[in-house]
Coordinates of C-alpha atoms in Angstrom, one line a residue:
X30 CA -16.8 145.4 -30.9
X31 CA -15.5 147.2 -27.9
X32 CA -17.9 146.7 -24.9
X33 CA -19.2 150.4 -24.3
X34 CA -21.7 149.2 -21.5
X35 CA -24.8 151.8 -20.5
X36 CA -24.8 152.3 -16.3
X37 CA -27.9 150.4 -15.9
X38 CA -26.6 146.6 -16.8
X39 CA -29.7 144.2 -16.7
X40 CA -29.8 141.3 -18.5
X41 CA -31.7 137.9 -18.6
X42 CA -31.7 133.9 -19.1
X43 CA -34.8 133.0 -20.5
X44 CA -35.0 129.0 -20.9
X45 CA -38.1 127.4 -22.1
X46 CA -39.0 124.6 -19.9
X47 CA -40.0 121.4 -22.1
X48 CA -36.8 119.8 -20.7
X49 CA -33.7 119.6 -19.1
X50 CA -31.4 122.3 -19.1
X51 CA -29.1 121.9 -21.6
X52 CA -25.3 122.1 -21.3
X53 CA -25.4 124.8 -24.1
X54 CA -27.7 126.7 -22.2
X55 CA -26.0 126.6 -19.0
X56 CA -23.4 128.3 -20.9
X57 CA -25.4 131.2 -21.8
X58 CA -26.4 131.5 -18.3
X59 CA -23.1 131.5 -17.2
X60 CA -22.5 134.5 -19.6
X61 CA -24.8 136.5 -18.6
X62 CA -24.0 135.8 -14.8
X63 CA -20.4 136.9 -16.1
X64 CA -21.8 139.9 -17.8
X65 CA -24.1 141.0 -15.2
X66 CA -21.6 140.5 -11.8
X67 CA -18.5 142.1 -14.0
X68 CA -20.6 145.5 -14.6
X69 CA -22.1 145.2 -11.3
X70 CA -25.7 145.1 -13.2
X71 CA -28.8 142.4 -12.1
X72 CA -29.2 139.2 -13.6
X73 CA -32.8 138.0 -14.2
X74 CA -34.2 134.3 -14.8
X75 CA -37.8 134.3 -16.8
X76 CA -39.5 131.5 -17.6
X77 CA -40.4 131.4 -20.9
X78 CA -43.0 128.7 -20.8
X79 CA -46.1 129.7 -23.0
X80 CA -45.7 125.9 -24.7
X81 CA -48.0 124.8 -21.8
X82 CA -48.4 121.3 -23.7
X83 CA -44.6 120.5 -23.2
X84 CA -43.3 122.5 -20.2
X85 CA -43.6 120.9 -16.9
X86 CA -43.1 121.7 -13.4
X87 CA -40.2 118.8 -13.4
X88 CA -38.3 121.3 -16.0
X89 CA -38.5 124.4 -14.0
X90 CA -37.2 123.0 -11.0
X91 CA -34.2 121.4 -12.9
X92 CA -33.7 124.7 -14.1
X93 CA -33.6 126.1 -10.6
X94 CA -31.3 122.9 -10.0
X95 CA -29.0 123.5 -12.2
X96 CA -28.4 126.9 -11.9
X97 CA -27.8 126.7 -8.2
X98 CA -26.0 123.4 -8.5
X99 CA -23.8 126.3 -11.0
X100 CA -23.5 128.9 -8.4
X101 CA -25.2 131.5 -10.8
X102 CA -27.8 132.9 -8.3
X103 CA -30.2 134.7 -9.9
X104 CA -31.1 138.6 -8.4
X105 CA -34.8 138.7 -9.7
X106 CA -37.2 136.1 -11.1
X107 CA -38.8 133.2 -9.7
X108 CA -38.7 132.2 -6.0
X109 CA -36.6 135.8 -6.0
X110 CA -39.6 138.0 -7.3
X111 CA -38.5 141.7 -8.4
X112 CA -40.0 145.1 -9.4
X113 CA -40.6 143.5 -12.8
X114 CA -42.5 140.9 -12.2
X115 CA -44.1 138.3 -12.9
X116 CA -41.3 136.3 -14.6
X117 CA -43.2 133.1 -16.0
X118 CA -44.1 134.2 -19.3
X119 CA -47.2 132.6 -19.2
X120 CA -48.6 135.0 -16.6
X121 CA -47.7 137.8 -19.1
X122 CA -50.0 137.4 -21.8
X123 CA -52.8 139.5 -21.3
X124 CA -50.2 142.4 -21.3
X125 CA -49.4 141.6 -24.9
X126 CA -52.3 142.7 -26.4
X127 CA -52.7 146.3 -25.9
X128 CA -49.5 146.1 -27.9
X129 CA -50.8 145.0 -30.9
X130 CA -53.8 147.1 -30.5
X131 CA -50.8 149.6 -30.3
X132 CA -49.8 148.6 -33.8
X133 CA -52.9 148.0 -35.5
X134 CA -53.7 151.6 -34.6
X135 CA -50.9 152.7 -36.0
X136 CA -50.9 151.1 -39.1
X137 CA -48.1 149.3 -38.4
X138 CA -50.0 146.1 -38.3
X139 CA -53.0 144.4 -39.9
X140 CA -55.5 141.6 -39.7
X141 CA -55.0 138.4 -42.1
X142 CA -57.8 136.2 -43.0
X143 CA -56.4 134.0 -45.2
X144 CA -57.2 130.5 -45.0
X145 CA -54.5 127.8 -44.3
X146 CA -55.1 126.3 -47.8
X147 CA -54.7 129.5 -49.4
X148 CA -51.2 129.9 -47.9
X149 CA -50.3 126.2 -48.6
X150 CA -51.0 127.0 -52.1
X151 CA -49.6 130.1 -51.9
X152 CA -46.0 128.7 -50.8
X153 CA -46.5 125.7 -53.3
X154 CA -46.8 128.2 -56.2
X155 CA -43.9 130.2 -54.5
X156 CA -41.7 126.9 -54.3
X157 CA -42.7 125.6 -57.8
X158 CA -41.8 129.5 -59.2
X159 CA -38.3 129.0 -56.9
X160 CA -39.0 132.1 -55.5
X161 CA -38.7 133.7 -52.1
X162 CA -41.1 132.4 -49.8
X163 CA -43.3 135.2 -48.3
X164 CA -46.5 136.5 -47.4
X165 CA -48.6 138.2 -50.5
X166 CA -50.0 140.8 -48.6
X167 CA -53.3 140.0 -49.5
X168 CA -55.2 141.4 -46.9
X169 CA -53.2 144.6 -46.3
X170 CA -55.8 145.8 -49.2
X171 CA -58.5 145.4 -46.8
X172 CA -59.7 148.6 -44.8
X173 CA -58.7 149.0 -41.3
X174 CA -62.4 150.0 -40.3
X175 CA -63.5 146.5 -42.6
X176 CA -60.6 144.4 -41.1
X177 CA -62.0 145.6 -37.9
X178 CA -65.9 144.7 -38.8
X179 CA -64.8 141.1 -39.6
X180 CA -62.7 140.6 -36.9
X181 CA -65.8 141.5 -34.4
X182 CA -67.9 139.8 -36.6
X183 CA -66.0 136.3 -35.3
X184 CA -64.3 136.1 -38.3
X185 CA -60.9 133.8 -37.8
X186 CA -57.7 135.9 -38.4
X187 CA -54.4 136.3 -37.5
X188 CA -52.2 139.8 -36.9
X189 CA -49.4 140.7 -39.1
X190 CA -46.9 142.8 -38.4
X191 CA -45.9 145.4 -41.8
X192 CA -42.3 145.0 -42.4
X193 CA -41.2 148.4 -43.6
X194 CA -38.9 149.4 -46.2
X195 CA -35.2 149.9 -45.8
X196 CA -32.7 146.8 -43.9
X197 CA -31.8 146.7 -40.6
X198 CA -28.5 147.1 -39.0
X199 CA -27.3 145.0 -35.7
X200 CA -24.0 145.8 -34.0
X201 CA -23.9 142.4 -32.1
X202 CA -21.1 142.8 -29.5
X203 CA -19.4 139.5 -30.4
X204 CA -20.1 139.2 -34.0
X205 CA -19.9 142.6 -35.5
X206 CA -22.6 144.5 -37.8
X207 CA -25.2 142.3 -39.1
X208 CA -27.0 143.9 -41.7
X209 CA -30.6 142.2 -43.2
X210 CA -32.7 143.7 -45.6
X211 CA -36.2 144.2 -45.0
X212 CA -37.4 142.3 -48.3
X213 CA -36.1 139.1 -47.0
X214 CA -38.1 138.9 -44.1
X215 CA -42.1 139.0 -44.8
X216 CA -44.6 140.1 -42.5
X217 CA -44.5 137.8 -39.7
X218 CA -47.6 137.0 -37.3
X219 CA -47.5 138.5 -34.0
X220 CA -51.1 137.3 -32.7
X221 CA -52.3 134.3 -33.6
X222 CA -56.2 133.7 -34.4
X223 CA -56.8 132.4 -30.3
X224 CA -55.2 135.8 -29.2
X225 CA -52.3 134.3 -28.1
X226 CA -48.9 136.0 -29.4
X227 CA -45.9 134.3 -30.7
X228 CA -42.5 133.9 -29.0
X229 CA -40.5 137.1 -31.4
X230 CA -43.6 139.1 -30.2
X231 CA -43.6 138.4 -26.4
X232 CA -40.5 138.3 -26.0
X233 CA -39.7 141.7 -27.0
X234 CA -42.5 143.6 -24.9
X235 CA -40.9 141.1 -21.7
X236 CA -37.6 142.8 -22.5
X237 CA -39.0 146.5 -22.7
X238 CA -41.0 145.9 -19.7
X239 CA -38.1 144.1 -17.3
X240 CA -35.7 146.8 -18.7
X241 CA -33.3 144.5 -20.4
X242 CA -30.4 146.0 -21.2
X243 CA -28.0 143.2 -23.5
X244 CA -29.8 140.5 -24.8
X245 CA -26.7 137.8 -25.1
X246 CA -28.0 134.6 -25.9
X247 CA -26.9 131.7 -28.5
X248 CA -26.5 132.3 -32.3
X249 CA -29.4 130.4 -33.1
X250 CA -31.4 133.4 -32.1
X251 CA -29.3 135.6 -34.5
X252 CA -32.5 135.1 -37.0
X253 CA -35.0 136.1 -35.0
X254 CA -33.2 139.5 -34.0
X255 CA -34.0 141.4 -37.0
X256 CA -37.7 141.1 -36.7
X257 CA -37.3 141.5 -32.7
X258 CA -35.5 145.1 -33.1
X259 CA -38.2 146.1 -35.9
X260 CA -40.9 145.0 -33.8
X261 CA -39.4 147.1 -30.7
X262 CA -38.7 150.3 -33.1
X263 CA -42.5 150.2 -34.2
X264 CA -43.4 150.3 -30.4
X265 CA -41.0 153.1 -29.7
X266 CA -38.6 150.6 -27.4
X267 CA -35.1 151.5 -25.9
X268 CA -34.0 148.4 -28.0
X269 CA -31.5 146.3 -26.5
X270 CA -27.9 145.5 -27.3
X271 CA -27.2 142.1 -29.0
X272 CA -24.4 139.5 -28.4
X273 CA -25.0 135.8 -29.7
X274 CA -22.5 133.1 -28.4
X275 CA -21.0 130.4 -30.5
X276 CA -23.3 127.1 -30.6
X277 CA -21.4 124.2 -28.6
X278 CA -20.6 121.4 -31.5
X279 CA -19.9 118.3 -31.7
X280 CA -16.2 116.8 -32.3
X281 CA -16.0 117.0 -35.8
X282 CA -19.1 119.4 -35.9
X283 CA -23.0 119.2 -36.0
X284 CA -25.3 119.7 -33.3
X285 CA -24.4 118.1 -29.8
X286 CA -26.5 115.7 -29.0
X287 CA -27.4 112.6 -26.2
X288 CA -25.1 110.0 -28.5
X289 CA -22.0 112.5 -28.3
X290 CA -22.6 113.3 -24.3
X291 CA -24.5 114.0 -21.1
X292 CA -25.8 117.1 -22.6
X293 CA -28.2 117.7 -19.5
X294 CA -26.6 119.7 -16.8
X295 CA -28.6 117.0 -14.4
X296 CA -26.5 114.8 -15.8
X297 CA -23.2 116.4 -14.7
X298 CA -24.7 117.0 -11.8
X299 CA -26.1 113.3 -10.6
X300 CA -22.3 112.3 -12.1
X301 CA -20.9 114.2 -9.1
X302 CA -18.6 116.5 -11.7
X303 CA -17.8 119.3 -8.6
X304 CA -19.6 122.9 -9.8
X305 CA -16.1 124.5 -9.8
X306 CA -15.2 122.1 -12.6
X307 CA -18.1 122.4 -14.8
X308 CA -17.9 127.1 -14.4
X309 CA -14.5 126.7 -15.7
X310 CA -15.5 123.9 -18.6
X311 CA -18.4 126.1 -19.2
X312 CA -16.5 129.5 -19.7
X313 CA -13.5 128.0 -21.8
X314 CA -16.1 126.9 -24.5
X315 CA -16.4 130.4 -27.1
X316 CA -14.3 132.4 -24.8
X317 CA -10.6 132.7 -23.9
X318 CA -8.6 135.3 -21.5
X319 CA -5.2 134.2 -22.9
X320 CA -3.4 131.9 -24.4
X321 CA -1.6 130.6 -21.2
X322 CA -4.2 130.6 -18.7
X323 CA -7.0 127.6 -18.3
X324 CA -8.1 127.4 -15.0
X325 CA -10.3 129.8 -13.6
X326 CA -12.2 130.2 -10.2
X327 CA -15.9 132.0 -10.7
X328 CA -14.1 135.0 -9.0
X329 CA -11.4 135.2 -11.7
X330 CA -14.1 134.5 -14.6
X331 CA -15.9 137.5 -13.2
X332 CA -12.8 139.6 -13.0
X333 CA -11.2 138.6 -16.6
X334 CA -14.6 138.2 -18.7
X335 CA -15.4 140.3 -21.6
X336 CA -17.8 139.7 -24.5
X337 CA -14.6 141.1 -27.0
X338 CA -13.0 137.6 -26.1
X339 CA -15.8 135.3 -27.0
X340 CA -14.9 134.0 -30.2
X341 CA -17.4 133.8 -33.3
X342 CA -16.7 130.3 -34.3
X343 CA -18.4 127.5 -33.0
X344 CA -17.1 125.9 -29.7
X345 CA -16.2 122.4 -29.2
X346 CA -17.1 120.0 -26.6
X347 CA -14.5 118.2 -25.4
X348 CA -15.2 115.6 -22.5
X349 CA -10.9 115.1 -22.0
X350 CA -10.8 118.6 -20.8
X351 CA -14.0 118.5 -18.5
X352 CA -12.4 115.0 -16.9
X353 CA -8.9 117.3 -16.7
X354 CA -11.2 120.0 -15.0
X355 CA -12.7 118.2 -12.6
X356 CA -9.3 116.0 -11.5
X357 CA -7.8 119.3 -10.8
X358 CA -10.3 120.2 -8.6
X359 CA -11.0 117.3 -7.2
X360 CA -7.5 117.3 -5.8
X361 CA -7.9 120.7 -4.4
X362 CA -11.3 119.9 -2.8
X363 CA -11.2 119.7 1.4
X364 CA -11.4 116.1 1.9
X365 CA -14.6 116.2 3.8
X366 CA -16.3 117.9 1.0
X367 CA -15.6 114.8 -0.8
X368 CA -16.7 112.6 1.7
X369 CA -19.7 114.5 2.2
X370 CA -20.7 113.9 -2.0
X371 CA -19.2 110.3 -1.6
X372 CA -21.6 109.1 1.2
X373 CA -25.2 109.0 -0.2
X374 CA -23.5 107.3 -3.8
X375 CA -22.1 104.5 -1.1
X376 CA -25.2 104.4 0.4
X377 CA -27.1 104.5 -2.9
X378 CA -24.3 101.6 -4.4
X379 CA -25.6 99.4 -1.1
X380 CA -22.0 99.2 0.2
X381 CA -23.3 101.6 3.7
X382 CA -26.3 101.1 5.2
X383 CA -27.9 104.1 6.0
X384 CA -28.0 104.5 9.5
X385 CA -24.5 103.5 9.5
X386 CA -23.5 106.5 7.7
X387 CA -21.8 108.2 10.8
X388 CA -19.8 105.0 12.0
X389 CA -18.4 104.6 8.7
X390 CA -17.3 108.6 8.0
X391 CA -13.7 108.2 9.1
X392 CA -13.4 105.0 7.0
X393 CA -14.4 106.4 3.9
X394 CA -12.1 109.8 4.9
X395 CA -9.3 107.8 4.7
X396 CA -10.4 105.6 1.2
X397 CA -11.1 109.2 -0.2
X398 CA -7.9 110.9 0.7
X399 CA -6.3 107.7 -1.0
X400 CA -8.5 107.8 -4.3
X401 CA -9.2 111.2 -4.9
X402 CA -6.3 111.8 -7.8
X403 CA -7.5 109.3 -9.3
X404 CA -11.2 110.5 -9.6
X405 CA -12.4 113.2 -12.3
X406 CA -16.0 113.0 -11.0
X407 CA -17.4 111.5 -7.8
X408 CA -19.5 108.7 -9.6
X409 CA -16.3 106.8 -10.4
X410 CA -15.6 106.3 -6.5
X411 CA -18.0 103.4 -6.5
X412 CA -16.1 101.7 -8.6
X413 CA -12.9 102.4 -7.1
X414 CA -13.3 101.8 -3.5
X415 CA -15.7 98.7 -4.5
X416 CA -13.3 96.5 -3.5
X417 CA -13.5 98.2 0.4
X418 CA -16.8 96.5 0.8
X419 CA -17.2 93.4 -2.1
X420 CA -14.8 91.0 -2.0
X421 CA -13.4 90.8 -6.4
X422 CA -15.2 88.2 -8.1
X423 CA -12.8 89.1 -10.9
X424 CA -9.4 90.4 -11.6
X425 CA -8.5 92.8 -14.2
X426 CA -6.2 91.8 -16.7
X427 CA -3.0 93.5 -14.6
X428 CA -3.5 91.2 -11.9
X429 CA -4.2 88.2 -14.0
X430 CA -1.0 88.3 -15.4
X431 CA 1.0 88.7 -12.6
X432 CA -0.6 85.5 -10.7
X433 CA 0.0 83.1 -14.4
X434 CA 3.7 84.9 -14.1
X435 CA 4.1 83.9 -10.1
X436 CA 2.8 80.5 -9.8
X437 CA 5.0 80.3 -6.7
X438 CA 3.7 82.8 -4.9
X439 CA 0.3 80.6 -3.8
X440 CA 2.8 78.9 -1.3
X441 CA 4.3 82.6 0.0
X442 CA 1.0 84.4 0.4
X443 CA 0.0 81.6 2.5
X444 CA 3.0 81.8 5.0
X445 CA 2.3 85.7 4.8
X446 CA -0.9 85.3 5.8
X447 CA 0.1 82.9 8.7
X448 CA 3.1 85.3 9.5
X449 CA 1.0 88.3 9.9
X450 CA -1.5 86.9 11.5
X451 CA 0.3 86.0 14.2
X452 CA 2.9 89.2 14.0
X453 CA 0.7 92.3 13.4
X454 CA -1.7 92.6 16.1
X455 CA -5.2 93.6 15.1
X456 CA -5.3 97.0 16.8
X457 CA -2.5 98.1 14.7
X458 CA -4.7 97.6 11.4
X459 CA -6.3 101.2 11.8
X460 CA -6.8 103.4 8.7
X461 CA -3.9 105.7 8.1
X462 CA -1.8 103.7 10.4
X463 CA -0.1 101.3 8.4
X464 CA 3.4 101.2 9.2
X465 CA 3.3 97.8 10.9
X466 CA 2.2 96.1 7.8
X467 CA 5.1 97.9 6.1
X468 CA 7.8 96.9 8.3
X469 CA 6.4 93.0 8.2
X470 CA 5.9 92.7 4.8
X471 CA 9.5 93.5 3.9
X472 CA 10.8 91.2 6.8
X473 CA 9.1 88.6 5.1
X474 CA 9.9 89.6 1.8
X475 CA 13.9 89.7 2.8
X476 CA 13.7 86.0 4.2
X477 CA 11.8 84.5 1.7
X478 CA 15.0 86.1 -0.8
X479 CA 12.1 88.6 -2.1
X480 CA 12.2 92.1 -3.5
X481 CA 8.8 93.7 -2.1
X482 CA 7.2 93.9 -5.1
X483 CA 7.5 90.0 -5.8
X484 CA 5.2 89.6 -2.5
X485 CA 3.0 93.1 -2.7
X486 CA 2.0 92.3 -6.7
X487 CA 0.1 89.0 -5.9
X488 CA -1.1 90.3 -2.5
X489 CA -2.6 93.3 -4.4
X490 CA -4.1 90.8 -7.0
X491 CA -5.7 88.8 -4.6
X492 CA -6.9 91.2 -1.9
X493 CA -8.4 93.9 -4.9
X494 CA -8.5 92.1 -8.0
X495 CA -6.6 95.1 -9.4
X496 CA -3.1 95.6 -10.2
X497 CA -3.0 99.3 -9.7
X498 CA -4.0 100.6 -6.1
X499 CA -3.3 103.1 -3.8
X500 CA -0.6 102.1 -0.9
X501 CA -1.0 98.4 -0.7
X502 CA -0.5 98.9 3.2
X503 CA -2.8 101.9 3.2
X504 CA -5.5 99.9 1.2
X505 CA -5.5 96.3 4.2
X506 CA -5.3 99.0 6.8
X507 CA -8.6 100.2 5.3
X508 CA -9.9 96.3 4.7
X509 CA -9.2 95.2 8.2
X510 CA -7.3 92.2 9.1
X511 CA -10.3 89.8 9.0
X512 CA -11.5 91.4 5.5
X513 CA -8.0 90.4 4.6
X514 CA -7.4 87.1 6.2
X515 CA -10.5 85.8 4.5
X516 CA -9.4 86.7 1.0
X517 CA -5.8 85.6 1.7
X518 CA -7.3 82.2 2.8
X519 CA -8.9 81.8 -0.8
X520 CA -5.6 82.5 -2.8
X521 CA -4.8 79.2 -3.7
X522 CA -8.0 78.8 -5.1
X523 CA -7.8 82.1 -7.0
X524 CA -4.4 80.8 -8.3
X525 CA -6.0 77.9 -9.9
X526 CA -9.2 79.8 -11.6
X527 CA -6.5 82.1 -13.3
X528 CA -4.0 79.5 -14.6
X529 CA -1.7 80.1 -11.9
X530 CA -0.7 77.0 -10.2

């Protein structure tokens, strides 16, 4: 569908709050962010949040978390306010009604008193008969001015909207005409019998009333569009324009769920994924600009997007390309951004006291600009720099194997230990300023008749417990020379747990 967009662009997330904010709903945020900043239009948040047993306050706020943890400020709703206030559905309601009056006046709607067991029996009869489940329109025989008498009277009842004749026709902007005929939707309930009025009902006076422009929102919703549109025609509503997005699915399909991945954007968030990496993850699920580029800053996204590119098939989640996101721009991330994120997950990990977080900064500078290309989220950085501040209880399987292959080199580490002891002074072990160590180790290494590696592989084992570090010489610059003349003083000992001597 080609994207003829009206000057006015307004358009609106609308989450309901009875839990996190989920990574598929992010995405929709995102595209209406997209959307809205492209076209120059506003961008509204509502709170849909009339399920007062299950939303919480705890929910809102990660909303408000999460979309500013995205970057995708919203221009009117909560904490924003706006001409079309207010934006928590719940404070809405009473405004509901004089639309159904609306209807009801207009014959357009009528008062149901059936009982729950009739309609129980009703749908029993209808499933036994294998035909389409729907209202009988019982009490459309009733009399308006009767209908009315009961309903004063105290008599229990619901409000039905009339489905009219005929089939409605959708042009959704990502998935082409939808057409539905009228006789397979039956009249659906608007009010229920404690005045309240269901979500297809609310929802589309909130959208008349905040002047939504494009409604884009999962395809989920595609069912409940039908009635939404025919609800907004009987009310005489400038009805919007549709787009539903792909649903995000599972690898090898079906509903994404806690047991395939952190589907909370919390999650993501508390796993230190950078923002700039989870946009770009966000926007490459449903929608492509090419079939070259992948990475895209929010700038670009706003520049290239368009609702003609979002693909009608479902999008897949694929935790590979969110870790190759967020390697890429972890690498391109000023260093002190890093060690900004890094700091309270040290503290939190126990390795930095708190009030030592300023005395250690240019410590864990230099550890970040060593480990950051090998992070794709800053959680992982406990783990890699653990061996900074806990001396290994355990080696990995790498460095077990290269102490069981150089029994021998118990006896050398020793003699390096004692050699650089007494050769490297202790103010040259300063982070970043490793050369020293260098230049001894391969003096050492040449008179002992040793390539480097045969002396940096077991020092590596025994000082990390890893076989794969950064800069050996860049890492004991960062230990310290007592960190590492305590750890060197126990190789022997490590030797023997491992099988080594």
């Amino acid at each position: 569908m080609t994207e003829n967009v009206p000057p006015a662009i307004r358009v609106r997330f609308a989450p309901s709050p009875t839990g996190y904010l989920h990574i598929g709903g992010a995405r929709t945020a995102l595209f209406n962010y997209l959307f809205a900043r492209k076209h120059g239009g506003t961008f509204v948040l509502r709170i849909e949040d009339t399920d007062r047993q299950r939303s919480t306050p705890q929910a809102i706020q990660a909303i408000f978390d999460g979309l500013r943890y995205l970057g995708l400020e919203w221009d009117e709703g909560p904490e924003k306010g706006g001409a079309h206030g207010p934006y928590f559905q719940s404070e809405r309601l009473p405004r509901y009604s004089r639309y159904v009056e609306r209807l009801l006046a207009e014959g357009k709607a009528y008062r149901c008193f059936c009982a729950k067991e009739r309609l129980a029996e009703l749908r029993q009869r209808q499933e036994a008969a294998k035909e389409r489940l729907h209202y009988d329109r019982l009490c459309l025989k009733v009399a308006p001015a009767e209908a009315e008498r009961r309903h004063r009277g105290g008599e229990p009842g619901v409000v039905r909207f009339k489905v009219p004749e005929g089939q409605t026709v959708i042009e959704d902007m990502i998935r082409g005409r939808v057409v539905v005929e009228h006789r397979e939707l039956e009249d659906l309930i608007v009010q229920r019998a404690d005045g309240t009025c269901v979500y297809n009902f609310a929802v589309v006076g909130d959208d008349h009333e905040m002047e939504i422009s494009h409604v884009i929102r999962g395809e989920d919703h595609l069912s409940n569009t039908p009635k939404q549109v025919l609800l907004g025609q009987a009310l005489g509503f400038q009805v919007p324009r549709y787009a539903h997005i792909p649903l995000i699915l599972a690898h090898g399909g079906g509903k994404l769920s806690k047991r395939h991945a952190a589907v909370s954007v919390t999650d993501y968030q508390r796993m230190g994924y950078l923002p700039e990496a989870m946009i770009n993850f966000l926007a490459r699920m449903g929608w492509s600009y090419d079939d070259k580029q992948e990475i895209f800053t929010l700038e670009e996204l706003i520049e290239k997007f368009s609702l003609e590119k979002v693909s009608k098939s479902g999008a897949m989640y694929d935790l590979k390309k969110l870790n190759h996101l967020g390697a890429h721009y972890m690498r391109r991330r000023p260093v002190g951004d890093l060690v900004d994120l890094a700091l309270p997950l040290l503290v939190r990990a126990g390795f930095i006291a708190s009030e030592d977080i300023a005395r250690e900064r240019g410590r864990v500078e230099k550890m970040m600009d060593l480990e950051r290309d090998r992070i794709e989220f800053m959680e992982q950085i406990v783990e890699r720099v653990r061996y900074y501040y806990q001396e290994p209880s355990t080696l990995d399987d790498g460095a077990t194997k290269v102490l069981r292959k150089k029994p021998d080199a118990a006896t050398v580490i020793e003699r390096y230990a004692a050699s650089v002891d007494a050769a490297v002074p202790e103010d040259a072990w300063r982070p970043g300023e490793h050369a020293a160590l260098d230049a001894h180790a391969r003096e050492l290494a040449a008179k002992e008749g040793l390539s480097l590696a045969d002396l940096a592989q077991p020092l590596r084992a025994i000082l990390t417990g890893r076989s794969a570090t950064p800069g050996l010489f860049e890492v004991m610059a960062i230990l310290g020379k007592a960190t590492c003349l305590r750890r060197l003083a126990r190789a022997r000992e490590v030797f023997a747990r491992v099988g080594g001597t």
